[in-house]
PDB file of C-alpha atoms and ligand atoms in Angstrom:
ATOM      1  CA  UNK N   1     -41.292  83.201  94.697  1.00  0.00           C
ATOM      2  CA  UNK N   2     -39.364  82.862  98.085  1.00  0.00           C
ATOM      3  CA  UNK N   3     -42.290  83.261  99.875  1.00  0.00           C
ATOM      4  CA  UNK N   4     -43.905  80.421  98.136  1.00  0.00           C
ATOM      5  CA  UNK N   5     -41.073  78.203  98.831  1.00  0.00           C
ATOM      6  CA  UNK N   6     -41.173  78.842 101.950  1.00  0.00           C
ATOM      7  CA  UNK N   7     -44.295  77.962 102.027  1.00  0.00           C
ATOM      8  CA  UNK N   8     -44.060  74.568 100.278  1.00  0.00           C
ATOM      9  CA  UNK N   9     -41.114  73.171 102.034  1.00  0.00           C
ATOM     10  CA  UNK N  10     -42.525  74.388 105.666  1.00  0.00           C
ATOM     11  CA  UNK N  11     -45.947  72.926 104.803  1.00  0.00           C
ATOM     12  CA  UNK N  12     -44.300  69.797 103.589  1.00  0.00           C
ATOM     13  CA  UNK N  13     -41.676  69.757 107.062  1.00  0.00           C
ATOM     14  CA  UNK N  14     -45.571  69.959 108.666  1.00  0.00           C
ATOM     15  CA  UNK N  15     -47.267  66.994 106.997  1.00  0.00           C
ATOM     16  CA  UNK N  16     -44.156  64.815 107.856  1.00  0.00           C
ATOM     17  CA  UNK N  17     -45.067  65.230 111.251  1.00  0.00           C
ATOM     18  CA  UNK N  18     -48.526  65.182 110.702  1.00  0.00           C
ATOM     19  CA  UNK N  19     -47.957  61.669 109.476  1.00  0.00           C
ATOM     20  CA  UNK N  20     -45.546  60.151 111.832  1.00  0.00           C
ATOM     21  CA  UNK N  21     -47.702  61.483 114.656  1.00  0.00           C
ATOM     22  CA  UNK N  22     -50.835  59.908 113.135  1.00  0.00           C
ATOM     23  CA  UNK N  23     -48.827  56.317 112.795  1.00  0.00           C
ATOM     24  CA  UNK N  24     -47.884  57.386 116.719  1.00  0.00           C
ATOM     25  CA  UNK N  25     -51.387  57.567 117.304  1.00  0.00           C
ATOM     26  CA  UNK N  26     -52.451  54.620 115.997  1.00  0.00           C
ATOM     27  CA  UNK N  27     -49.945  52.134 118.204  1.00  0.00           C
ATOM     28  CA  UNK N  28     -53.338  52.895 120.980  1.00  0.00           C
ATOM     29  CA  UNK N  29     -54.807  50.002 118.988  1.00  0.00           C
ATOM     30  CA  UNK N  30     -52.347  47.726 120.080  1.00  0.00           C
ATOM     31  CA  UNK N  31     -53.043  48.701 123.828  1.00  0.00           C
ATOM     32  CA  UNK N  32     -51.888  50.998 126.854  1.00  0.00           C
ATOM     33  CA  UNK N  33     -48.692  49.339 126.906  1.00  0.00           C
ATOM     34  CA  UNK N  34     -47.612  49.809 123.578  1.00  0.00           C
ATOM     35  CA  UNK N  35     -49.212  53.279 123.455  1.00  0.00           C
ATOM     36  CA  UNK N  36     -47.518  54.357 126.963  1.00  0.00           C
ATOM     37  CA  UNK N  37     -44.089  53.015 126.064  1.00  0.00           C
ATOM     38  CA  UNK N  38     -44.203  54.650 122.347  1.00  0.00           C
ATOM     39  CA  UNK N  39     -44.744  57.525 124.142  1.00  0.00           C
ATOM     40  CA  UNK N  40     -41.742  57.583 126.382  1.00  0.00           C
ATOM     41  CA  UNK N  41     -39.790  56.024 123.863  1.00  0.00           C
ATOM     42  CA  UNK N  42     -40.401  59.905 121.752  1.00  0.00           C
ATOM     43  CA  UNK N  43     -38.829  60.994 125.080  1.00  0.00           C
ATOM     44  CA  UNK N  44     -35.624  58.259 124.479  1.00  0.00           C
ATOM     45  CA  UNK N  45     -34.572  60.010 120.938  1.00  0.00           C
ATOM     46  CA  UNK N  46     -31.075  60.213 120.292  1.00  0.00           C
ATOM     47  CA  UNK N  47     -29.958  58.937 123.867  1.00  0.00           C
ATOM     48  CA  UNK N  48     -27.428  59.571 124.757  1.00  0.00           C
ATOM     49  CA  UNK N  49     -26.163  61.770 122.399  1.00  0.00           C
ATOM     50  CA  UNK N  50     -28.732  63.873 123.603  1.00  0.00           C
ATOM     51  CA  UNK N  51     -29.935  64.051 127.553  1.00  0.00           C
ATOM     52  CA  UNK N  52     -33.418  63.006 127.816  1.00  0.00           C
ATOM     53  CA  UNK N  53     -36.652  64.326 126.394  1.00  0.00           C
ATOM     54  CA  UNK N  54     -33.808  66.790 124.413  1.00  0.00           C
ATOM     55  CA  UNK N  55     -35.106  65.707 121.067  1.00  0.00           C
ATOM     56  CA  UNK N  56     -38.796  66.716 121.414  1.00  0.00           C
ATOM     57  CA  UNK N  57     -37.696  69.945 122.289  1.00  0.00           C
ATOM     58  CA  UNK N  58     -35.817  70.543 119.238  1.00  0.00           C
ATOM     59  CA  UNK N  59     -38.758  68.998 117.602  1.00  0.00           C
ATOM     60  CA  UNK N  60     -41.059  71.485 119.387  1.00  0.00           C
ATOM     61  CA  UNK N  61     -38.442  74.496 118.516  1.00  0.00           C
ATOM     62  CA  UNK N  62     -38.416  73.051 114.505  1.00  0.00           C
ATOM     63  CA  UNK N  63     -42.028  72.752 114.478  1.00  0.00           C
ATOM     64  CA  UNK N  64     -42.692  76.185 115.908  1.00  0.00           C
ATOM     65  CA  UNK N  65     -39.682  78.205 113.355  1.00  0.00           C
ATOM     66  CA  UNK N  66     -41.930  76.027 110.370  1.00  0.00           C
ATOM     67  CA  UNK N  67     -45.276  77.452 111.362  1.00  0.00           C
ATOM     68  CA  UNK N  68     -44.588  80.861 112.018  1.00  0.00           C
ATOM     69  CA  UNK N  69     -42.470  80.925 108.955  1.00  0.00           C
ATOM     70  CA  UNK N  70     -45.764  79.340 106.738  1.00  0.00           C
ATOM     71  CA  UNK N  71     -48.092  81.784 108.648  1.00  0.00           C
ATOM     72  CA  UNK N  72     -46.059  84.613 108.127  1.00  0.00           C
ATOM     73  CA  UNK N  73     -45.337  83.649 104.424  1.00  0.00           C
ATOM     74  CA  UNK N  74     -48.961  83.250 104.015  1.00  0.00           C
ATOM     75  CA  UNK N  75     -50.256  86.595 105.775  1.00  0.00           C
ATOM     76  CA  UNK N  76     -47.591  88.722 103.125  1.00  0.00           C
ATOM     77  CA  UNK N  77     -48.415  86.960 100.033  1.00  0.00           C
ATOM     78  CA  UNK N  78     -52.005  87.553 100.474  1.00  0.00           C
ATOM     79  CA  UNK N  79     -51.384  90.869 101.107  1.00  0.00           C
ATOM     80  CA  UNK N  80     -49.438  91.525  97.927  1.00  0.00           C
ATOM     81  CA  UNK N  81     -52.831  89.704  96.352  1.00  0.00           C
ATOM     82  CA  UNK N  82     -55.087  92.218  98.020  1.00  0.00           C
ATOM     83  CA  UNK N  83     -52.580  95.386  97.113  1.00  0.00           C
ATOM     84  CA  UNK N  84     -52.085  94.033  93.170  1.00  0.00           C
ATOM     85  CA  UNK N  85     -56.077  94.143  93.124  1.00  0.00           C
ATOM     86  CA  UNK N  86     -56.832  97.600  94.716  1.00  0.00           C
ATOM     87  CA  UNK N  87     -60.306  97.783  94.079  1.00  0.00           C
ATOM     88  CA  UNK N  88     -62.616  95.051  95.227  1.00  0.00           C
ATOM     89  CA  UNK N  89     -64.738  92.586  92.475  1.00  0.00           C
ATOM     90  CA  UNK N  90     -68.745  93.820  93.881  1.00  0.00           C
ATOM     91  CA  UNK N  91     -69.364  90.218  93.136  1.00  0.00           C
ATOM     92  CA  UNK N  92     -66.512  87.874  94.232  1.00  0.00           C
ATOM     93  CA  UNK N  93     -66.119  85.407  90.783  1.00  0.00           C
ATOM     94  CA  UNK N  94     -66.914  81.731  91.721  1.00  0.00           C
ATOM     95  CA  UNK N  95     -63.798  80.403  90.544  1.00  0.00           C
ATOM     96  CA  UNK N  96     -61.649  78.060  92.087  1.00  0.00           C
ATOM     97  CA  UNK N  97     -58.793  79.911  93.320  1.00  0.00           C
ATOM     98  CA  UNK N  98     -60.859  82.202  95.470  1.00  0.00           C
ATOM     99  CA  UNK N  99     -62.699  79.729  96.945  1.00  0.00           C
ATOM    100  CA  UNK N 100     -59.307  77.628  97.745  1.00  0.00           C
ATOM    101  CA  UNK N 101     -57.663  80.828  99.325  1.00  0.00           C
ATOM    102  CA  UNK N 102     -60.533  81.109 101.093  1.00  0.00           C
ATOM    103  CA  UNK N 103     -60.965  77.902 102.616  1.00  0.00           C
ATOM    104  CA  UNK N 104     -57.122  78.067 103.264  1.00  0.00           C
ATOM    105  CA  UNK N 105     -57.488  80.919 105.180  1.00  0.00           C
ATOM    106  CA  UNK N 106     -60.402  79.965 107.236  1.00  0.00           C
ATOM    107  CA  UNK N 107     -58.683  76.407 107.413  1.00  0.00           C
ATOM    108  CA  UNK N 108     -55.921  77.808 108.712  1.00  0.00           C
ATOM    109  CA  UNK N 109     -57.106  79.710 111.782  1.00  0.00           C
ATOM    110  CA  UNK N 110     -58.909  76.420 112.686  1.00  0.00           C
ATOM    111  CA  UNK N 111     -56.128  74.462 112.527  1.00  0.00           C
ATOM    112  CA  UNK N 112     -53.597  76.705 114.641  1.00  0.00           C
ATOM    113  CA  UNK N 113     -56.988  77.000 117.331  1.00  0.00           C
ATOM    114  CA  UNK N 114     -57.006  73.467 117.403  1.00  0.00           C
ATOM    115  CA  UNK N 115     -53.312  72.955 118.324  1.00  0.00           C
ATOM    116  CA  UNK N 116     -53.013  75.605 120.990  1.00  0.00           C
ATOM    117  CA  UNK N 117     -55.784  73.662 122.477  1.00  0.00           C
ATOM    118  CA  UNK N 118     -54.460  69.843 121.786  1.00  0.00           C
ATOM    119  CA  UNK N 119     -51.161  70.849 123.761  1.00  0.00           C
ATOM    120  CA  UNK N 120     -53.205  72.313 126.689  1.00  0.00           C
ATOM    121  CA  UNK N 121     -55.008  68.937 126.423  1.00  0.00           C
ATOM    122  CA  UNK N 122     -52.728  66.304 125.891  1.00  0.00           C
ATOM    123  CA  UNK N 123     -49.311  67.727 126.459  1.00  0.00           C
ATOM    124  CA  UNK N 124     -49.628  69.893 129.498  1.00  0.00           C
ATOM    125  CA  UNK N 125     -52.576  68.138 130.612  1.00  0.00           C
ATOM    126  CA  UNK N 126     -54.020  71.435 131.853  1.00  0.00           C
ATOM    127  CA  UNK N 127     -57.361  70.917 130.495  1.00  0.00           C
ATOM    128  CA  UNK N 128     -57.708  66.909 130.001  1.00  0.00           C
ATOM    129  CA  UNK N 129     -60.063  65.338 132.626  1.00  0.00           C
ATOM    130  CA  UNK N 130     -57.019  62.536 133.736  1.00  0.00           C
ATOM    131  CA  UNK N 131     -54.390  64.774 132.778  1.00  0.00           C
ATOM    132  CA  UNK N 132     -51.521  62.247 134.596  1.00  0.00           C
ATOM    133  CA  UNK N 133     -47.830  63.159 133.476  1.00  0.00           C
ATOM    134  CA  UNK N 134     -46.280  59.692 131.739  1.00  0.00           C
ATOM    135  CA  UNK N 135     -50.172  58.183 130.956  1.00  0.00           C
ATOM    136  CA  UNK N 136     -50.836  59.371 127.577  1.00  0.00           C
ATOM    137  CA  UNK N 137     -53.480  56.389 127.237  1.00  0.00           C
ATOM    138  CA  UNK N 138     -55.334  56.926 129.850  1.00  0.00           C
ATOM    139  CA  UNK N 139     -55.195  60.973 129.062  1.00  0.00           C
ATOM    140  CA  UNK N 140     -56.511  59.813 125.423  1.00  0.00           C
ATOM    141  CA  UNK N 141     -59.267  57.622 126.613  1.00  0.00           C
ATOM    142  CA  UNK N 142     -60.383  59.987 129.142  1.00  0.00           C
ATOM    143  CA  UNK N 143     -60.468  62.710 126.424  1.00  0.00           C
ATOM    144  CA  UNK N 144     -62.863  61.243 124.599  1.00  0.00           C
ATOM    145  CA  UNK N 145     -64.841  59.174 126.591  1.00  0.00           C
ATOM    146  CA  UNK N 146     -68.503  59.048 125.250  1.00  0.00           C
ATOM    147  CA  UNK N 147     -69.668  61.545 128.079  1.00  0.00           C
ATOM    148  CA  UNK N 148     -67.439  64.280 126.236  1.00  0.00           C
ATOM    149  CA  UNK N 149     -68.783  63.370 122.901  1.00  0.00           C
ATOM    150  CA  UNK N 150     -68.157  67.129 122.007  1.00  0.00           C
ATOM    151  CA  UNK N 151     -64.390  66.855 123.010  1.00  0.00           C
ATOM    152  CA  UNK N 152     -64.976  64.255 119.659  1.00  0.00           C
ATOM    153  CA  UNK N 153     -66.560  66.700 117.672  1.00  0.00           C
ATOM    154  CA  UNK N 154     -64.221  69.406 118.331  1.00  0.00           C
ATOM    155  CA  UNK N 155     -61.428  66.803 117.222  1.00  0.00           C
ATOM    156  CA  UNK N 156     -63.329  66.153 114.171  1.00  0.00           C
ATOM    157  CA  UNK N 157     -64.154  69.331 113.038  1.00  0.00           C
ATOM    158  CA  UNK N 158     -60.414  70.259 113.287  1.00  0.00           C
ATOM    159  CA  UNK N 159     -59.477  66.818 111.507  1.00  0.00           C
ATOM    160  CA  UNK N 160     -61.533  67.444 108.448  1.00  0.00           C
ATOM    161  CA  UNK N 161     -60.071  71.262 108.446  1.00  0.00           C
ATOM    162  CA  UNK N 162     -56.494  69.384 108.260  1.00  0.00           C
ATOM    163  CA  UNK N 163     -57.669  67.467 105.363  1.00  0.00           C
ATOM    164  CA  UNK N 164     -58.993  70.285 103.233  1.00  0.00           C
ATOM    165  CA  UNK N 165     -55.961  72.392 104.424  1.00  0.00           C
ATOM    166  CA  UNK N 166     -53.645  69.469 102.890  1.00  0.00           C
ATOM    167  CA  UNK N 167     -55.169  68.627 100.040  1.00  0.00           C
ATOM    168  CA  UNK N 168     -55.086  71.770  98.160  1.00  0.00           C
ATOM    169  CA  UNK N 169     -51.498  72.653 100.165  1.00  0.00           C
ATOM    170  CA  UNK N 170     -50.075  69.357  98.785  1.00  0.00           C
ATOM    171  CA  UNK N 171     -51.463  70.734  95.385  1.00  0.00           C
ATOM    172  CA  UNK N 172     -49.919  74.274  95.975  1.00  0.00           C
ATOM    173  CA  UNK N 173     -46.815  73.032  97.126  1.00  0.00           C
ATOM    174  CA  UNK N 174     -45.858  70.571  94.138  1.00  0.00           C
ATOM    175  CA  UNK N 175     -46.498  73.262  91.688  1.00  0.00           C
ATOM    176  CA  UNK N 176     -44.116  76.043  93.890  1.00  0.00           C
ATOM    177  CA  UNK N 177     -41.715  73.369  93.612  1.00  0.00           C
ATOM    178  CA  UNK N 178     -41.763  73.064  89.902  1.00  0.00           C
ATOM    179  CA  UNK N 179     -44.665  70.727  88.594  1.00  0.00           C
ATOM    180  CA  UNK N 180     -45.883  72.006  85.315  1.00  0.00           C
ATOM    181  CA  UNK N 181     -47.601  69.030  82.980  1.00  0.00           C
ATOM    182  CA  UNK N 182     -51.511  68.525  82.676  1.00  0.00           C
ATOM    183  CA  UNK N 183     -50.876  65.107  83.055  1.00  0.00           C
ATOM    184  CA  UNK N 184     -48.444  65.974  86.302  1.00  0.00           C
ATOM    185  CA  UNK N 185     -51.112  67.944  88.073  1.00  0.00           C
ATOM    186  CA  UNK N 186     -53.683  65.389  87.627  1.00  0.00           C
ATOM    187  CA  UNK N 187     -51.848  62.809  89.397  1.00  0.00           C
ATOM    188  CA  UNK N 188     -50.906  65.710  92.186  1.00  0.00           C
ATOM    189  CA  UNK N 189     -54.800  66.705  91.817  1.00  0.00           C
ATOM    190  CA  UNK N 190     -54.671  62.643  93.379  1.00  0.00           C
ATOM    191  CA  UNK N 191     -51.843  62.183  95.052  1.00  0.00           C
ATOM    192  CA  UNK N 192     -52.725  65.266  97.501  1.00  0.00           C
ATOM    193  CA  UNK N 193     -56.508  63.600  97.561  1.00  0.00           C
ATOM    194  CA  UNK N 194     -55.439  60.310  98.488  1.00  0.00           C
ATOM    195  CA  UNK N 195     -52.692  61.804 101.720  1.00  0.00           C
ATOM    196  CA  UNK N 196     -55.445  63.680 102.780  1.00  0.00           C
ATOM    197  CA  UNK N 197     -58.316  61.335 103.330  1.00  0.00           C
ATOM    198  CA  UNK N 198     -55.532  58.579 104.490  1.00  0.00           C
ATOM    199  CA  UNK N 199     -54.297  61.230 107.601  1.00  0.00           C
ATOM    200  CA  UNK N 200     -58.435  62.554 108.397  1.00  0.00           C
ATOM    201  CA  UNK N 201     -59.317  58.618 108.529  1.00  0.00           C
ATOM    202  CA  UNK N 202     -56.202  57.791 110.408  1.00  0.00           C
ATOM    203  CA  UNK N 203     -56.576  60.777 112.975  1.00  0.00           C
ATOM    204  CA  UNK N 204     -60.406  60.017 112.989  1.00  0.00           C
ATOM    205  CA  UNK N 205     -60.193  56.345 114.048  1.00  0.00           C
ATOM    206  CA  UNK N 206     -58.572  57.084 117.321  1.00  0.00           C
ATOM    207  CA  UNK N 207     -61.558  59.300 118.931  1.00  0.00           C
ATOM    208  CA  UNK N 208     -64.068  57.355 117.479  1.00  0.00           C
ATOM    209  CA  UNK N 209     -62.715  54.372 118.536  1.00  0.00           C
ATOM    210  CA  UNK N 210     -62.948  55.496 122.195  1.00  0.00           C
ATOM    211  CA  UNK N 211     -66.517  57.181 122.002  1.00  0.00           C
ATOM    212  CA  UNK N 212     -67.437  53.419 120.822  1.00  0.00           C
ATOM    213  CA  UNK N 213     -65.888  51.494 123.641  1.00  0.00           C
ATOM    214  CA  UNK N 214     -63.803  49.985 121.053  1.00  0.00           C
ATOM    215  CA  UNK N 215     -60.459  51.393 122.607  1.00  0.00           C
ATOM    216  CA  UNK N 216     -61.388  51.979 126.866  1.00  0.00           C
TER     217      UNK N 216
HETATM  218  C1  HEM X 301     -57.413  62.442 117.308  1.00  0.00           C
HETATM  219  C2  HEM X 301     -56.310  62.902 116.922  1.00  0.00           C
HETATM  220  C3  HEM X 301     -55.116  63.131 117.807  1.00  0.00           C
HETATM  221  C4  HEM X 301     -54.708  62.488 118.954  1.00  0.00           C
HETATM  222  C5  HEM X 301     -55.387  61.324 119.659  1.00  0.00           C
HETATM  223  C6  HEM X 301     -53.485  63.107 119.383  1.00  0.00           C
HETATM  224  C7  HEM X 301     -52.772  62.739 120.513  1.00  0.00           C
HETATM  225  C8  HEM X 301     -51.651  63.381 120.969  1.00  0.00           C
HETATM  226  C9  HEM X 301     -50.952  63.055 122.189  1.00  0.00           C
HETATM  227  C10 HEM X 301     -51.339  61.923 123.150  1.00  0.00           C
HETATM  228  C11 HEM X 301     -49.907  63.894 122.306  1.00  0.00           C
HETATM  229  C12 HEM X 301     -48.883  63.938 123.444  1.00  0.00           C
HETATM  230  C13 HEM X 301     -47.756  63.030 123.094  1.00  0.00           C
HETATM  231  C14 HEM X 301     -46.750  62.940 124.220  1.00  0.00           C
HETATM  232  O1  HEM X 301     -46.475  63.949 124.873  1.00  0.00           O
HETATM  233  O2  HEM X 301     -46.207  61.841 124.410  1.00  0.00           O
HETATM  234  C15 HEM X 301     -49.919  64.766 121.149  1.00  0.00           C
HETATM  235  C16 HEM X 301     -48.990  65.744 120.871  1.00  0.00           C
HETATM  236  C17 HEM X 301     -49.058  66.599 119.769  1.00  0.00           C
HETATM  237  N1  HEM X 301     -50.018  66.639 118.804  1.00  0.00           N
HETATM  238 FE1  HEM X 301     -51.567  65.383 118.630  1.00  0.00          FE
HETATM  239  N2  HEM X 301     -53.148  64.109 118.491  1.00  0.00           N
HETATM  240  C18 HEM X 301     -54.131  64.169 117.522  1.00  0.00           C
HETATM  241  C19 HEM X 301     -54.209  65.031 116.450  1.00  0.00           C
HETATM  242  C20 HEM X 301     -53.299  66.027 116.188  1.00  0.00           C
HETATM  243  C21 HEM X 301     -53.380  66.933 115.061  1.00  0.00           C
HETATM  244  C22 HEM X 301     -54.476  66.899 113.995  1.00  0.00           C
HETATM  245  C23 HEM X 301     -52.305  67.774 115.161  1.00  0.00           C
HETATM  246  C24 HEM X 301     -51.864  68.902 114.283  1.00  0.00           C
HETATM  247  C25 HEM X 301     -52.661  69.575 113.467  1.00  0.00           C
HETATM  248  C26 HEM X 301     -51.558  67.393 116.349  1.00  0.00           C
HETATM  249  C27 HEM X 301     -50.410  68.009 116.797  1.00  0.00           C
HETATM  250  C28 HEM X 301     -49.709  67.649 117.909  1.00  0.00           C
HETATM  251  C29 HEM X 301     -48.480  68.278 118.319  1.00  0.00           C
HETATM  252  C30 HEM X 301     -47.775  69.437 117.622  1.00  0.00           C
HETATM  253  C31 HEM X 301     -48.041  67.614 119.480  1.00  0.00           C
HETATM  254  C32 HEM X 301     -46.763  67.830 120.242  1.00  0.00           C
HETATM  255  C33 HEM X 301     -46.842  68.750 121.362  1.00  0.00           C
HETATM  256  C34 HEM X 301     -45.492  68.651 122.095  1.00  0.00           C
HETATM  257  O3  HEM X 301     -44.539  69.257 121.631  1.00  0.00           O
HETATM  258  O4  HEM X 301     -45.422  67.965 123.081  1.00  0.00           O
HETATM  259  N3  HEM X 301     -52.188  66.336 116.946  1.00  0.00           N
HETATM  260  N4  HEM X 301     -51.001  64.440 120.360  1.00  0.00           N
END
């Protein structure tokens, strides 16, 4: 059961970021001057109790301790699955469940892909095509300018992973933390639809919006 509370309150540490960094994300409608100060404003946190650019690292050090706890948490209780089930079904059962841990599995490995290669592309710059230090709108724009429509694709692919990942996460995690009614798991059944397709069309609308000229 600690495992699976672990899991829940990492997961939901996770999409808090996941959302503040998609509301981040979207201040590149409002221009490069918005964008570009937003972003050195992240650097500004808690000034001065704190020197400069001292929050994001205890940001980066929170957000690393919460997904090596949820992978780790993840990796043992699927074990203890496996070893409480010692000899294999010949013909997996199409239920739910499977198909969920599955996907959640799968989903997962994307997803941690996807964000050792985000930071080499927009935080060290060591692999974006502007890659200038203090210029995260130009870095953006040059990421997915319509010549590197695959850069797009990559960034969707991963997106849509995030969604799946979340919705039945959000699911998992409200019943870990105690949700037991019908009538309580249909409106988590929505509640963890609804996040989901809110963060994949939030996190969508900034690549797209480049590859269409609509943000250059
Ligand atoms: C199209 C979607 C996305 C865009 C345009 C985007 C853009 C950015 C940018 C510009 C930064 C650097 C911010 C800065 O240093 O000032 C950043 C950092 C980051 N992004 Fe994203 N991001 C996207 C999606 C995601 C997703 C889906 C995840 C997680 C699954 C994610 C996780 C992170 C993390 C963890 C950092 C912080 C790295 C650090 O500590 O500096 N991003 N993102």
């Amino acid at each position: 059961m600690l495992l699976k509370i672990i899991m829940a309150v990492t997961g939901i540490l996770l999409i808090l970021f996941l959302f503040l960094h998609m509301i981040g994300n979207l201040k590149i409608f409002f221009g490069q001057a918005t964008f570009d100060h937003y972003a050195h404003w992240l650097r500004t946190i808690a000034e001065p109790l704190l020197p400069h650019g001292w929050f994001l690292w205890i940001q980066r050090g929170g957000l690393s301790v919460a997904v090596i706890a949820h992978i780790v948490s993840a990796t043992i209780l699927a074990r203890r699955a496996r070893a409480a089930r010692p000899v294999r079904y010949a013909h997996r059962p199409k239920v739910q469940g499977s198909y969920a841990a599955r996907t959640m599995r799968w989903g997962g490995v994307i997803i941690l892909l996807f964000v050792i290669y985000h930071i080499l592309d927009l935080t060290t710059l060591t692999l974006n095509p502007n890659g200038e230090s203090g210029k995260p709108y130009a870095n953006v724009v040059a990421d997915f300018a319509p010549g590197r429509w695959y850069i797009t694709v990559l960034y969707a692919v991963s997106i849509i992973a995030v969604g799946f990942h979340l919705r039945h996460g959000i699911f998992s995690a409200v019943r870990t933390l105690g949700q037991q009614t019908a009538r309580g798991e249909r409106i988590a059944r929505m509640t963890a639809l609804v996040l989901s397709l809110v963060l994949v069309a939030g996190y969508l609308s900034v690549p797209f919006a480049v590859l269409t000229g609509l943000v250059d």
